[in-house]
Amino acid sequence: MTITYATLLSEITTPDGRDIFDPATGELVGKAPFRSVEVLDAAVARAKAAQPSWAARTDEERQSLLVRAADAIDAATEPLAELLSREQGKPLNGPNARFEVGACANWLRATAATDLPGRTLIDDGETHAEIHYRPLGVVGAIGPWNWPMMISIWQIAPSLRMGNTVVVKPSEYTPLSVLALAHVLGTVLPDDVVNVVAGEGDLGARLSSHPDIAKLMFTGSTRTGQAIIKSSAETVKRLTLELGGNDAGIVLADVDPKAIAQDLFWGAFINTGQTCAALKRLYVHADVYEDVCRELVEVAKTTPMGRGLDEDNVLGPLQNKAQFDIVAGLVAEAKSSGATILTGGTPEADAPGYFYPTTLVSDIDNSNPLVTQEQFGPALPIVRFETVDEAVDMANGIDVGLGASVWSADLDTARTVAARIQAGTVWINSHGGVHPMIPFGGVKKSGYGLEFGIEGLAAVSAPQVING
């Protein structure tokens, strides 16, 4: 059956639902069915009832169904991408809506192809011990509004592969995208294996304390993650938490500024800066500082921003007014402190949508709030440094550590600097790229637990040692 945008929307909306508006235009996208805690409890009960038969399938059967689910997403790429663009704001092209939908399919296939076999730990003639990985039961997943479909798949795919069922609570800002994704998955997967319940924050609080949720996966703010840790304590729930970022990039003196400018730009401004592991504070050696600033301005000025359904645009609006206000406030504070606005910094008055212009800020102190706080939007502070020790100290000087990057013509030097940075991932001459076989997770207040690859499968499993 061919899925169109209109039929997809009719399947997931309800006349008495919550109005969801396009952040680029203010137009109504659809009415999302916001549900109560009682409805969530019923979904958990259905997932719990469905889990034994799902776990009883062979691993090969689950792999095959994940691949078929990926095929179903591919077949519905255009309506899914259009809905995502309208609801989240991101453009169709560039590393945005079509990219995100494609990543969902690719992640399902990669998860299906990844093996986590049991193995013999010791067999010395006296002792024989093996480790195996069993399903946990029902996995709860709470997703964000910046990459709503892709991050949901990051939570769903490994959970299903290991024999768990899933209950997803999407962000109240982007529920339609995740409901649509679940609808497409449901054309292939058995009933109640994936359940999506949209609603307010009380649903997330219930998931984190629910006695029948064995594991909770959350991507979002550090503050919410801390609340989840507290509310999950009584049930001793396993947690994977990918929390706030504020990633640093360090540009050494030996770079070619023009050669790295595009990659630097997209490391910072992918999804219009609304990415946990985006480059959010850039430290540049004094010898190349002016040249790097100049080249970044040139890229910014030639990168079109506008409504996502316009095929020419690759940058979009902020997803919601609260985030717009955060970015605008931080840039205004930087201006008042005497920092230089190289480009951007002044949104168009009375324009529709939450568009904040691509903004580059130089001559800014490392203690400025635009540097120390995660702006999560299209504004990049660029800080000058004189020595590598100074740059590393500034990069490590805050309480989060999701990702970071080092930029240098000398890979050995870059790797040496990278090893000194307190972050879960440090990229060399790029920033923010993820791979389904490379573990991803943060340190410090950026959370704990790993996603992706073998480690990600283990994280949604109960290890069992058989000794004897």
PDB file of N, CA and C in Angstrom, residues 4-15 29 31 83 183:
ATOM      1  N   THR A   4       0.646   8.130   1.418  1.00  0.00           N
ATOM      2  CA  THR A   4       0.790   9.522   1.034  1.00  0.00           C
ATOM      3  C   THR A   4       0.838  10.389   2.284  1.00  0.00           C
ATOM      4  N   TYR A   5       1.217  11.645   2.090  1.00  0.00           N
ATOM      5  CA  TYR A   5       1.243  12.569   3.227  1.00  0.00           C
ATOM      6  C   TYR A   5      -0.150  12.683   3.852  1.00  0.00           C
ATOM      7  N   ALA A   6      -1.165  12.827   3.009  1.00  0.00           N
ATOM      8  CA  ALA A   6      -2.533  13.005   3.526  1.00  0.00           C
ATOM      9  C   ALA A   6      -3.011  11.774   4.291  1.00  0.00           C
ATOM     10  N   THR A   7      -2.762  10.587   3.749  1.00  0.00           N
ATOM     11  CA  THR A   7      -3.218   9.382   4.443  1.00  0.00           C
ATOM     12  C   THR A   7      -2.426   9.164   5.729  1.00  0.00           C
ATOM     13  N   LEU A   8      -1.152   9.472   5.701  1.00  0.00           N
ATOM     14  CA  LEU A   8      -0.330   9.328   6.909  1.00  0.00           C
ATOM     15  C   LEU A   8      -0.850  10.244   8.005  1.00  0.00           C
ATOM     16  N   LEU A   9      -1.116  11.494   7.645  1.00  0.00           N
ATOM     17  CA  LEU A   9      -1.592  12.452   8.639  1.00  0.00           C
ATOM     18  C   LEU A   9      -2.951  12.027   9.192  1.00  0.00           C
ATOM     19  N   SER A  10      -3.813  11.503   8.345  1.00  0.00           N
ATOM     20  CA  SER A  10      -5.143  11.087   8.809  1.00  0.00           C
ATOM     21  C   SER A  10      -5.066   9.922   9.777  1.00  0.00           C
ATOM     22  N   GLU A  11      -4.038   9.091   9.657  1.00  0.00           N
ATOM     23  CA  GLU A  11      -3.880   7.926  10.532  1.00  0.00           C
ATOM     24  C   GLU A  11      -3.427   8.304  11.941  1.00  0.00           C
ATOM     25  N   ILE A  12      -2.759   9.440  12.093  1.00  0.00           N
ATOM     26  CA  ILE A  12      -2.112   9.738  13.376  1.00  0.00           C
ATOM     27  C   ILE A  12      -2.705  10.932  14.096  1.00  0.00           C
ATOM     28  N   THR A  13      -3.608  11.680  13.461  1.00  0.00           N
ATOM     29  CA  THR A  13      -4.194  12.848  14.104  1.00  0.00           C
ATOM     30  C   THR A  13      -5.626  12.545  14.540  1.00  0.00           C
ATOM     31  N   THR A  14      -6.131  13.423  15.381  1.00  0.00           N
ATOM     32  CA  THR A  14      -7.482  13.252  15.905  1.00  0.00           C
ATOM     33  C   THR A  14      -8.130  14.622  16.028  1.00  0.00           C
ATOM     34  N   PRO A  15      -9.437  14.743  15.780  1.00  0.00           N
ATOM     35  CA  PRO A  15     -10.084  16.065  15.773  1.00  0.00           C
ATOM     36  C   PRO A  15      -9.966  16.831  17.081  1.00  0.00           C
ATOM     37  N   VAL A  29      -0.162  22.156  11.473  1.00  0.00           N
ATOM     38  CA  VAL A  29       0.265  20.919  10.821  1.00  0.00           C
ATOM     39  C   VAL A  29      -0.783  19.831  11.038  1.00  0.00           C
ATOM     40  N   LYS A  31      -3.427  17.836  14.488  1.00  0.00           N
ATOM     41  CA  LYS A  31      -3.825  17.757  15.894  1.00  0.00           C
ATOM     42  C   LYS A  31      -3.352  16.424  16.464  1.00  0.00           C
ATOM     43  N   LEU A  83       6.324  15.560   6.610  1.00  0.00           N
ATOM     44  CA  LEU A  83       5.765  15.773   7.947  1.00  0.00           C
ATOM     45  C   LEU A  83       6.835  16.255   8.913  1.00  0.00           C
ATOM     46  N   HIS A 183       3.586   4.347  12.974  1.00  0.00           N
ATOM     47  CA  HIS A 183       2.565   3.825  12.066  1.00  0.00           C
ATOM     48  C   HIS A 183       3.194   3.032  10.929  1.00  0.00           C
TER      49      HIS A 183
END
